[in-house]
Amino acid sequence: MGSQLIHWPENLLQRIAGEGYRVVVFDNRDSGLSDKHQALTGNMLAQRLQQAWRGETVTPAYTLTDMAADVARLMDELEIPEAHILGGSMGGLIAQIFAAHWPERTLSLSVVFSTSLDPQLPKGHGWHLLYDDNQAPVAAPRSLPDDPNTFADMVRASAAESALYTGTDHRPTDEQQLQLAEQALSRCYCPEGYMRQLLAILCHSDLREANRSITAPALIFHGAADPIFPVACAQSIADSIDGARLEVLAGWGHDLPDSMHDWFISRLTGLLRVSETDVACSAG
């Protein structure tokens, strides 16, 4: 949510590609260099977020299903008939929806630090970062400042906030946090896009029933120290997908630091190879 394609570490992507795969990474709508939605902004957007947070029914700018359809359209444009689908956090929600709606295009499903949207699941302590004490979305400047010193302050604040999402044992360095924050803010700054994506999440229903139709081999990755989604959220996903396997790493939070890449790659490539063997056997 609010992340850009650069938040997938380049060295992790290169390692997946090094296993012989073509890796396609993209900015979701309303983030990065993708188009920004202009019809729901300002006070109206803030009001709808508050209403949705209270459980009231509101109309989002777009839905998570719309965002899953974006994936299908991107695959069409790139002439990719089927692929291994991997998504993290909000992307994990989109990946689940994609696998349920487009099973014929899903070779395997990998869901990273995400949830099933079961309303009974616990929320991690990191959710307080999104809302203030009055249940209003946390305010952000509408645009980046011209003052380099003020911009540097924003970079430091963004890096400090990102540090709150890390785990206990697997953490990026302070320098890495600062570099990524500066790169992200320089590439795109769209706080209302972040809010519209959050609204899409809050307005979406429980995924568990749809997940029961997922037929692709599925692997659920999660950190035992995730401050946003407790492990129960990942267990809920795994329980709702027939044959899905849950892998939990101690000390890992809600990011992708270097120290967890070996663990992640070994399990991901195992899933990809097994799913391709299944496809080959079925084709034969």
CSV table of N, CA, C and O in Angstrom, one decimal, residues 144-236:
chain,number,residue,atom,x,y,z
A,144,LEU,N,5.6,18.1,-2.2
A,144,LEU,CA,6.9,18.1,-1.6
A,144,LEU,C,7.4,19.6,-1.5
A,144,LEU,O,7.1,20.4,-2.3
A,145,PRO,N,8.2,19.9,-0.5
A,145,PRO,CA,8.7,21.2,-0.3
A,145,PRO,C,9.8,21.6,-1.2
A,145,PRO,O,10.5,20.7,-1.7
A,146,ASP,N,9.9,22.8,-1.5
A,146,ASP,CA,11.0,23.3,-2.4
A,146,ASP,C,12.3,23.4,-1.5
A,146,ASP,O,13.4,23.3,-2.1
A,147,ASP,N,12.2,23.6,-0.3
A,147,ASP,CA,13.3,23.8,0.6
A,147,ASP,C,14.1,22.5,0.8
A,147,ASP,O,13.5,21.5,1.3
A,148,PRO,N,15.3,22.4,0.3
A,148,PRO,CA,16.1,21.1,0.5
A,148,PRO,C,16.2,20.6,1.9
A,148,PRO,O,16.1,19.4,2.2
A,149,ASN,N,16.3,21.6,2.9
A,149,ASN,CA,16.4,21.2,4.3
A,149,ASN,C,15.1,20.5,4.7
A,149,ASN,O,15.1,19.5,5.5
A,150,THR,N,13.9,21.1,4.3
A,150,THR,CA,12.6,20.5,4.6
A,150,THR,C,12.5,19.1,4.0
A,150,THR,O,11.9,18.2,4.6
A,151,PHE,N,12.9,19.0,2.7
A,151,PHE,CA,12.9,17.7,2.0
A,151,PHE,C,13.7,16.7,2.8
A,151,PHE,O,13.3,15.5,3.0
A,152,ALA,N,14.9,17.1,3.3
A,152,ALA,CA,15.7,16.2,4.0
A,152,ALA,C,15.0,15.7,5.3
A,152,ALA,O,15.1,14.6,5.7
A,153,ASP,N,14.3,16.7,5.9
A,153,ASP,CA,13.5,16.3,7.1
A,153,ASP,C,12.4,15.3,6.8
A,153,ASP,O,12.2,14.3,7.6
A,154,MET,N,11.8,15.4,5.6
A,154,MET,CA,10.8,14.5,5.2
A,154,MET,C,11.4,13.1,5.0
A,154,MET,O,10.8,12.1,5.3
A,155,VAL,N,12.6,13.1,4.4
A,155,VAL,CA,13.3,11.8,4.1
A,155,VAL,C,13.5,11.1,5.4
A,155,VAL,O,13.3,9.9,5.6
A,156,ARG,N,14.1,11.9,6.4
A,156,ARG,CA,14.4,11.3,7.7
A,156,ARG,C,13.1,10.8,8.4
A,156,ARG,O,13.1,9.7,9.0
A,157,ALA,N,12.0,11.5,8.3
A,157,ALA,CA,10.8,11.1,8.9
A,157,ALA,C,10.2,9.9,8.3
A,157,ALA,O,9.7,9.0,8.9
A,158,SER,N,10.3,9.8,6.9
A,158,SER,CA,9.8,8.6,6.2
A,158,SER,C,10.7,7.4,6.6
A,158,SER,O,10.1,6.3,6.8
A,159,ALA,N,12.0,7.6,6.7
A,159,ALA,CA,12.8,6.4,7.0
A,159,ALA,C,12.5,6.0,8.4
A,159,ALA,O,12.5,4.8,8.7
A,160,ALA,N,12.3,6.9,9.3
A,160,ALA,CA,12.0,6.6,10.7
A,160,ALA,C,10.7,5.8,10.8
A,160,ALA,O,10.5,4.9,11.6
A,161,GLU,N,9.7,6.2,10.0
A,161,GLU,CA,8.4,5.5,10.0
A,161,GLU,C,8.6,4.1,9.4
A,161,GLU,O,8.0,3.1,10.0
A,162,SER,N,9.4,4.0,8.4
A,162,SER,CA,9.6,2.6,7.8
A,162,SER,C,10.3,1.7,8.8
A,162,SER,O,10.0,0.5,8.8
A,163,ALA,N,11.1,2.3,9.6
A,163,ALA,CA,11.8,1.5,10.6
A,163,ALA,C,10.9,0.8,11.6
A,163,ALA,O,11.2,-0.2,12.2
A,164,LEU,N,9.7,1.4,11.8
A,164,LEU,CA,8.7,0.9,12.7
A,164,LEU,C,8.0,-0.4,12.2
A,164,LEU,O,7.4,-1.1,12.9
A,165,TYR,N,8.2,-0.6,10.8
A,165,TYR,CA,7.6,-1.8,10.2
A,165,TYR,C,8.6,-3.0,10.2
A,165,TYR,O,8.2,-4.1,9.8
A,166,THR,N,9.8,-2.8,10.7
A,166,THR,CA,10.8,-3.8,10.6
A,166,THR,C,10.6,-4.8,11.7
A,166,THR,O,9.8,-4.6,12.7
A,167,GLY,N,11.3,-6.0,11.6
A,167,GLY,CA,11.2,-7.0,12.6
A,167,GLY,C,12.2,-6.8,13.7
A,167,GLY,O,12.9,-5.7,13.8
A,168,THR,N,12.4,-7.8,14.5
A,168,THR,CA,13.4,-7.8,15.6
A,168,THR,C,14.8,-8.2,15.2
A,168,THR,O,15.8,-7.7,15.7
A,169,ASP,N,14.8,-9.2,14.3
A,169,ASP,CA,16.1,-9.8,14.0
A,169,ASP,C,16.5,-9.5,12.5
A,169,ASP,O,17.7,-9.4,12.2
A,170,HIS,N,15.6,-9.3,11.6
A,170,HIS,CA,15.9,-9.0,10.2
A,170,HIS,C,15.5,-7.5,10.0
A,170,HIS,O,14.3,-7.2,9.8
A,171,ARG,N,16.5,-6.7,9.8
A,171,ARG,CA,16.3,-5.2,9.7
A,171,ARG,C,17.3,-4.7,8.7
A,171,ARG,O,18.5,-5.0,8.7
A,172,PRO,N,16.8,-3.7,7.8
A,172,PRO,CA,17.8,-3.0,7.0
A,172,PRO,C,18.6,-2.0,7.9
A,172,PRO,O,18.2,-1.7,9.0
A,173,THR,N,19.7,-1.6,7.4
A,173,THR,CA,20.5,-0.6,8.1
A,173,THR,C,19.8,0.8,8.0
A,173,THR,O,19.0,1.0,7.2
A,174,ASP,N,20.2,1.7,8.9
A,174,ASP,CA,19.7,3.1,8.9
A,174,ASP,C,20.0,3.7,7.5
A,174,ASP,O,19.2,4.5,7.0
A,175,GLU,N,21.2,3.5,7.0
A,175,GLU,CA,21.6,4.1,5.7
A,175,GLU,C,20.7,3.6,4.6
A,175,GLU,O,20.3,4.3,3.7
A,176,GLN,N,20.4,2.3,4.6
A,176,GLN,CA,19.5,1.7,3.6
A,176,GLN,C,18.1,2.3,3.7
A,176,GLN,O,17.5,2.6,2.7
A,177,GLN,N,17.6,2.5,4.9
A,177,GLN,CA,16.3,3.1,5.1
A,177,GLN,C,16.3,4.5,4.5
A,177,GLN,O,15.3,4.9,3.8
A,178,LEU,N,17.3,5.3,4.8
A,178,LEU,CA,17.4,6.7,4.3
A,178,LEU,C,17.5,6.7,2.8
A,178,LEU,O,16.8,7.5,2.1
A,179,GLN,N,18.3,5.9,2.2
A,179,GLN,CA,18.5,5.9,0.7
A,179,GLN,C,17.2,5.5,0.1
A,179,GLN,O,16.8,6.2,-0.9
A,180,LEU,N,16.5,4.5,0.6
A,180,LEU,CA,15.2,4.1,-0.1
A,180,LEU,C,14.1,5.2,0.1
A,180,LEU,O,13.4,5.5,-0.8
A,181,ALA,N,14.1,5.8,1.3
A,181,ALA,CA,13.1,6.9,1.5
A,181,ALA,C,13.4,8.1,0.5
A,181,ALA,O,12.4,8.6,0.0
A,182,GLU,N,14.6,8.5,0.4
A,182,GLU,CA,15.0,9.6,-0.6
A,182,GLU,C,14.6,9.2,-2.0
A,182,GLU,O,14.0,10.0,-2.7
A,183,GLN,N,14.9,8.0,-2.4
A,183,GLN,CA,14.6,7.5,-3.7
A,183,GLN,C,13.1,7.5,-4.0
A,183,GLN,O,12.7,7.9,-5.0
A,184,ALA,N,12.4,7.0,-3.0
A,184,ALA,CA,10.9,6.9,-3.2
A,184,ALA,C,10.3,8.3,-3.2
A,184,ALA,O,9.4,8.5,-4.1
A,185,LEU,N,10.7,9.2,-2.3
A,185,LEU,CA,10.1,10.5,-2.3
A,185,LEU,C,10.4,11.3,-3.6
A,185,LEU,O,9.6,12.1,-4.1
A,186,SER,N,11.6,11.1,-4.1
A,186,SER,CA,12.1,11.8,-5.3
A,186,SER,C,11.3,11.3,-6.5
A,186,SER,O,11.1,12.0,-7.5
A,187,ARG,N,11.0,10.0,-6.5
A,187,ARG,CA,10.4,9.3,-7.7
A,187,ARG,C,8.9,9.6,-7.7
A,187,ARG,O,8.3,9.9,-8.8
A,188,CYS,N,8.2,9.6,-6.6
A,188,CYS,CA,6.8,9.9,-6.5
A,188,CYS,C,6.4,10.3,-5.1
A,188,CYS,O,6.8,9.6,-4.2
A,189,TYR,N,5.6,11.3,-5.0
A,189,TYR,CA,5.0,11.7,-3.8
A,189,TYR,C,3.5,11.9,-4.0
A,189,TYR,O,3.1,12.8,-4.6
A,190,CYS,N,2.7,10.9,-3.5
A,190,CYS,CA,1.2,11.0,-3.7
A,190,CYS,C,0.5,10.5,-2.5
A,190,CYS,O,0.0,9.3,-2.5
A,191,PRO,N,0.5,11.3,-1.4
A,191,PRO,CA,-0.2,10.8,-0.2
A,191,PRO,C,-1.7,10.4,-0.4
A,191,PRO,O,-2.2,9.5,0.3
A,192,GLU,N,-2.4,11.1,-1.3
A,192,GLU,CA,-3.8,10.8,-1.5
A,192,GLU,C,-3.9,9.5,-2.3
A,192,GLU,O,-4.9,8.8,-2.1
A,193,GLY,N,-2.9,9.1,-3.1
A,193,GLY,CA,-3.0,7.8,-3.7
A,193,GLY,C,-2.9,6.7,-2.6
A,193,GLY,O,-3.6,5.7,-2.7
A,194,TYR,N,-2.0,6.9,-1.6
A,194,TYR,CA,-1.9,6.0,-0.5
A,194,TYR,C,-3.3,5.9,0.2
A,194,TYR,O,-3.7,4.8,0.5
A,195,MET,N,-3.9,7.0,0.4
A,195,MET,CA,-5.2,7.0,1.1
A,195,MET,C,-6.3,6.3,0.3
A,195,MET,O,-7.1,5.6,0.8
A,196,ARG,N,-6.3,6.5,-1.1
A,196,ARG,CA,-7.3,5.8,-1.9
A,196,ARG,C,-7.0,4.3,-1.9
A,196,ARG,O,-8.0,3.5,-2.0
A,197,GLN,N,-5.8,3.9,-1.9
A,197,GLN,CA,-5.5,2.4,-1.8
A,197,GLN,C,-6.0,1.9,-0.5
A,197,GLN,O,-6.5,0.8,-0.4
A,198,LEU,N,-5.7,2.6,0.6
A,198,LEU,CA,-6.2,2.2,1.9
A,198,LEU,C,-7.8,2.0,1.9
A,198,LEU,O,-8.3,1.1,2.4
A,199,LEU,N,-8.4,3.0,1.3
A,199,LEU,CA,-9.9,2.9,1.2
A,199,LEU,C,-10.3,1.7,0.4
A,199,LEU,O,-11.3,1.0,0.8
A,200,ALA,N,-9.6,1.3,-0.6
A,200,ALA,CA,-10.0,0.1,-1.4
A,200,ALA,C,-9.9,-1.1,-0.5
A,200,ALA,O,-10.7,-2.1,-0.6
A,201,ILE,N,-8.8,-1.2,0.4
A,201,ILE,CA,-8.7,-2.3,1.3
A,201,ILE,C,-9.8,-2.3,2.3
A,201,ILE,O,-10.4,-3.4,2.5
A,202,LEU,N,-10.1,-1.2,2.9
A,202,LEU,CA,-11.2,-1.1,3.9
A,202,LEU,C,-12.5,-1.5,3.4
A,202,LEU,O,-13.4,-1.9,4.1
A,203,CYS,N,-12.7,-1.2,2.1
A,203,CYS,CA,-14.1,-1.5,1.5
A,203,CYS,C,-14.2,-2.9,0.9
A,203,CYS,O,-15.3,-3.3,0.5
A,204,HIS,N,-13.1,-3.7,1.0
A,204,HIS,CA,-13.2,-5.0,0.4
A,204,HIS,C,-13.7,-6.0,1.4
A,204,HIS,O,-13.4,-5.9,2.6
A,205,SER,N,-14.4,-7.0,0.9
A,205,SER,CA,-14.9,-8.1,1.8
A,205,SER,C,-13.9,-9.1,2.1
A,205,SER,O,-12.8,-9.2,1.4
A,206,ASP,N,-14.2,-10.0,3.0
A,206,ASP,CA,-13.4,-11.1,3.4
A,206,ASP,C,-13.0,-12.0,2.2
A,206,ASP,O,-13.9,-12.3,1.4
A,207,LEU,N,-11.8,-12.4,2.1
A,207,LEU,CA,-11.3,-13.1,0.9
A,207,LEU,C,-11.4,-14.6,1.0
A,207,LEU,O,-11.3,-15.3,0.1
A,208,ARG,N,-11.8,-15.1,2.2
A,208,ARG,CA,-11.6,-16.6,2.4
A,208,ARG,C,-12.5,-17.4,1.5
A,208,ARG,O,-12.1,-18.4,1.0
A,209,GLU,N,-13.8,-16.9,1.3
A,209,GLU,CA,-14.7,-17.7,0.5
A,209,GLU,C,-14.2,-17.8,-1.0
A,209,GLU,O,-14.1,-18.9,-1.6
A,210,ALA,N,-13.7,-16.7,-1.5
A,210,ALA,CA,-13.2,-16.7,-2.9
A,210,ALA,C,-11.9,-17.5,-2.9
A,210,ALA,O,-11.6,-18.2,-3.9
A,211,ASN,N,-11.1,-17.5,-1.9
A,211,ASN,CA,-9.8,-18.3,-1.9
A,211,ASN,C,-10.0,-19.8,-2.0
A,211,ASN,O,-9.1,-20.5,-2.5
A,212,ARG,N,-11.2,-20.2,-1.6
A,212,ARG,CA,-11.5,-21.7,-1.7
A,212,ARG,C,-11.5,-22.2,-3.1
A,212,ARG,O,-11.4,-23.4,-3.4
A,213,SER,N,-11.6,-21.2,-4.1
A,213,SER,CA,-11.7,-21.6,-5.5
A,213,SER,C,-10.3,-21.6,-6.1
A,213,SER,O,-10.1,-22.0,-7.3
A,214,ILE,N,-9.2,-21.2,-5.4
A,214,ILE,CA,-7.9,-21.1,-5.9
A,214,ILE,C,-7.3,-22.5,-6.1
A,214,ILE,O,-7.4,-23.3,-5.1
A,215,THR,N,-6.8,-22.8,-7.3
A,215,THR,CA,-6.3,-24.1,-7.6
A,215,THR,C,-4.8,-24.2,-7.7
A,215,THR,O,-4.2,-25.2,-7.7
A,216,ALA,N,-4.2,-23.0,-7.8
A,216,ALA,CA,-2.7,-23.0,-8.1
A,216,ALA,C,-2.0,-23.4,-6.8
A,216,ALA,O,-2.5,-23.1,-5.7
A,217,PRO,N,-0.8,-24.0,-6.9
A,217,PRO,CA,0.0,-24.2,-5.7
A,217,PRO,C,0.3,-22.9,-5.0
A,217,PRO,O,0.6,-21.9,-5.7
A,218,ALA,N,0.2,-22.8,-3.7
A,218,ALA,CA,0.3,-21.6,-3.0
A,218,ALA,C,1.2,-21.7,-1.8
A,218,ALA,O,1.2,-22.7,-1.1
A,219,LEU,N,2.0,-20.6,-1.6
A,219,LEU,CA,2.9,-20.5,-0.5
A,219,LEU,C,2.7,-19.2,0.2
A,219,LEU,O,2.7,-18.1,-0.5
A,220,ILE,N,2.6,-19.2,1.5
A,220,ILE,CA,2.3,-18.0,2.3
A,220,ILE,C,3.5,-17.7,3.1
A,220,ILE,O,3.9,-18.5,4.0
A,221,PHE,N,4.2,-16.5,2.9
A,221,PHE,CA,5.4,-16.1,3.6
A,221,PHE,C,5.0,-15.1,4.7
A,221,PHE,O,4.3,-14.2,4.4
A,222,HIS,N,5.5,-15.3,5.9
A,222,HIS,CA,5.2,-14.3,6.9
A,222,HIS,C,6.3,-14.2,7.9
A,222,HIS,O,7.1,-15.2,8.2
A,223,GLY,N,6.4,-13.1,8.6
A,223,GLY,CA,7.3,-12.9,9.6
A,223,GLY,C,6.7,-13.0,11.0
A,223,GLY,O,5.6,-12.4,11.2
A,224,ALA,N,7.3,-13.6,11.9
A,224,ALA,CA,6.8,-13.8,13.3
A,224,ALA,C,6.7,-12.4,14.0
A,224,ALA,O,6.0,-12.3,15.0
A,225,ALA,N,7.5,-11.5,13.5
A,225,ALA,CA,7.6,-10.2,14.2
A,225,ALA,C,6.9,-9.1,13.3
A,225,ALA,O,7.2,-7.9,13.5
A,226,ASP,N,6.0,-9.5,12.5
A,226,ASP,CA,5.3,-8.5,11.6
A,226,ASP,C,4.4,-7.6,12.5
A,226,ASP,O,3.5,-8.0,13.2
A,227,PRO,N,4.6,-6.2,12.4
A,227,PRO,CA,3.9,-5.3,13.3
A,227,PRO,C,2.5,-4.9,12.7
A,227,PRO,O,1.7,-4.3,13.4
A,228,ILE,N,2.3,-5.3,11.5
A,228,ILE,CA,1.0,-4.9,10.8
A,228,ILE,C,0.0,-6.0,10.8
A,228,ILE,O,-1.1,-5.9,11.3
A,229,PHE,N,0.5,-7.2,10.4
A,229,PHE,CA,-0.4,-8.4,10.3
A,229,PHE,C,0.2,-9.5,11.2
A,229,PHE,O,1.3,-10.1,10.8
A,230,PRO,N,-0.4,-9.8,12.3
A,230,PRO,CA,0.1,-11.0,13.1
A,230,PRO,C,0.1,-12.3,12.3
A,230,PRO,O,-0.6,-12.4,11.2
A,231,VAL,N,0.8,-13.3,12.8
A,231,VAL,CA,0.9,-14.5,12.0
A,231,VAL,C,-0.5,-15.1,11.8
A,231,VAL,O,-0.7,-15.9,10.8
A,232,ALA,N,-1.4,-14.9,12.7
A,232,ALA,CA,-2.8,-15.4,12.5
A,232,ALA,C,-3.4,-15.0,11.2
A,232,ALA,O,-4.2,-15.7,10.6
A,233,CYS,N,-3.0,-13.8,10.6
A,233,CYS,CA,-3.5,-13.4,9.3
A,233,CYS,C,-3.0,-14.3,8.2
A,233,CYS,O,-3.7,-14.6,7.3
A,234,ALA,N,-1.7,-14.6,8.3
A,234,ALA,CA,-1.1,-15.5,7.3
A,234,ALA,C,-1.7,-16.9,7.4
A,234,ALA,O,-2.0,-17.6,6.4
A,235,GLN,N,-2.0,-17.4,8.6
A,235,GLN,CA,-2.6,-18.7,8.8
A,235,GLN,C,-4.0,-18.7,8.2
A,235,GLN,O,-4.4,-19.7,7.7
A,236,SER,N,-4.7,-17.6,8.4
A,236,SER,CA,-6.0,-17.5,7.8
A,236,SER,C,-6.0,-17.7,6.3
A,236,SER,O,-6.9,-18.4,5.7
